[in-house]
Amino acid sequence: MATLENLDPTTPLPAQLREKTGPVVLAETFLVPAERTEEFLRHWRAMAAFMKEQPGCLSLRMHRGTAGSRLLMNIAAWESTEAIARAQQAPEFGRLAAALPDDVVVHLHLFERIAVDGICDAAPDGPGQRARPPAGRRLARFNRAYANRVVGPVLTRMPGFGTVLHRGRTSGRTYGTPVKVFRSGDRYIMALPYGPRSDWARNVVAAQGCELVVRGRRVRLAEPRIYVDREQAGIPVPIRAVLRRLGCFDFIELRPAERRAHAAE
């Protein structure tokens, strides 16, 4: 079995996986003896094929160091830390990981994208995702600061719309964000036109739930899951065309909190 070392000794991977957040990028570096490269890639190919089929895996990209370097690096995009943890807990993953050559040294670390003003945004790459232009970010800030306060009370009373009440991750303040709500069975689905890094979506994931106000009625929701869906399942057909034009394939789904409470009894 390969030797696993921490890239940052102060923040080992298990500690990172305990933080519920997403989307995230898992960077995996492999220091492989030159004569074992092909053997290693055969084992890694089997492990990668398994991981690609796991819920929440968005993409895998293997890289090789230049100038004869012995270093290989895989960049894996995932919907959330929970998705990675579930995949790594599977017995098949443990069997495949144990088969890696003993003289390979592995470093694993989780990252999330950040925005650097004027250079890049925090929107992840993945199926159906594209970088949001600066104008989109400015519009999102305008909506958060002004438009939501004016439009929100009106939309809450309109069919198919509602307001998500969520608590700020750092401020602790309660905010209201107008959303278009779609129902599919017991699921409440909301589109994320500004991407999965939207403040309100991150607040909901961090709190593991929120309240939704629909036509004056409050519903407590839990089990948030952010996902990418190019087919837009659960979305009415006329709305799909609009979302496609916006390049929106990111969604968040939640379920009634009372459902989880009944399941625990």
mmCIF file of C-alpha atoms in Angstrom, residues 6 10 19 23 27 35 84 101 109 116-117 133 167 176 182 193 200 207 210 221 227-228 237 252 254 258:
data_model
loop_
_atom_site.group_PDB
_atom_site.id
_atom_site.type_symbol
_atom_site.label_atom_id
_atom_site.label_comp_id
_atom_site.label_asym_id
_atom_site.label_seq_id
_atom_site.Cartn_x
_atom_site.Cartn_y
_atom_site.Cartn_z
ATOM 1 C CA ASN A 6 -0.081 15.259 4.854
ATOM 2 C CA THR A 10 -1.658 21.297 10.645
ATOM 3 C CA GLU A 19 -16.045 20.346 7.435
ATOM 4 C CA PRO A 23 -17.868 22.366 -4.142
ATOM 5 C CA ALA A 27 -5.468 17.638 -5.143
ATOM 6 C CA GLU A 35 10.216 2.207 -13.350
ATOM 7 C CA ILE A 84 -15.793 12.436 -1.030
ATOM 8 C CA PRO A 101 2.536 0.138 -5.083
ATOM 9 C CA HIS A 109 -5.340 18.051 0.280
ATOM 10 C CA VAL A 116 -9.250 37.395 -6.879
ATOM 11 C CA ASP A 117 -10.648 40.724 -8.015
ATOM 12 C CA PRO A 133 -18.333 37.158 -15.904
ATOM 13 C CA ARG A 167 -28.164 32.675 8.738
ATOM 14 C CA GLY A 176 -33.841 36.596 3.053
ATOM 15 C CA PHE A 182 -39.584 23.736 -7.947
ATOM 16 C CA PRO A 193 -27.806 31.182 -11.438
ATOM 17 C CA TRP A 200 -27.004 32.132 0.509
ATOM 18 C CA ALA A 207 -26.306 25.410 8.681
ATOM 19 C CA CYS A 210 -33.026 26.895 6.266
ATOM 20 C CA LEU A 221 -36.008 22.482 5.266
ATOM 21 C CA TYR A 227 -25.429 19.359 -7.488
ATOM 22 C CA VAL A 228 -24.912 19.797 -11.228
ATOM 23 C CA VAL A 237 -39.701 22.066 -19.497
ATOM 24 C CA ILE A 252 -29.638 23.026 -4.513
ATOM 25 C CA LEU A 254 -33.666 20.312 0.316
ATOM 26 C CA GLU A 258 -40.017 16.901 9.640
#
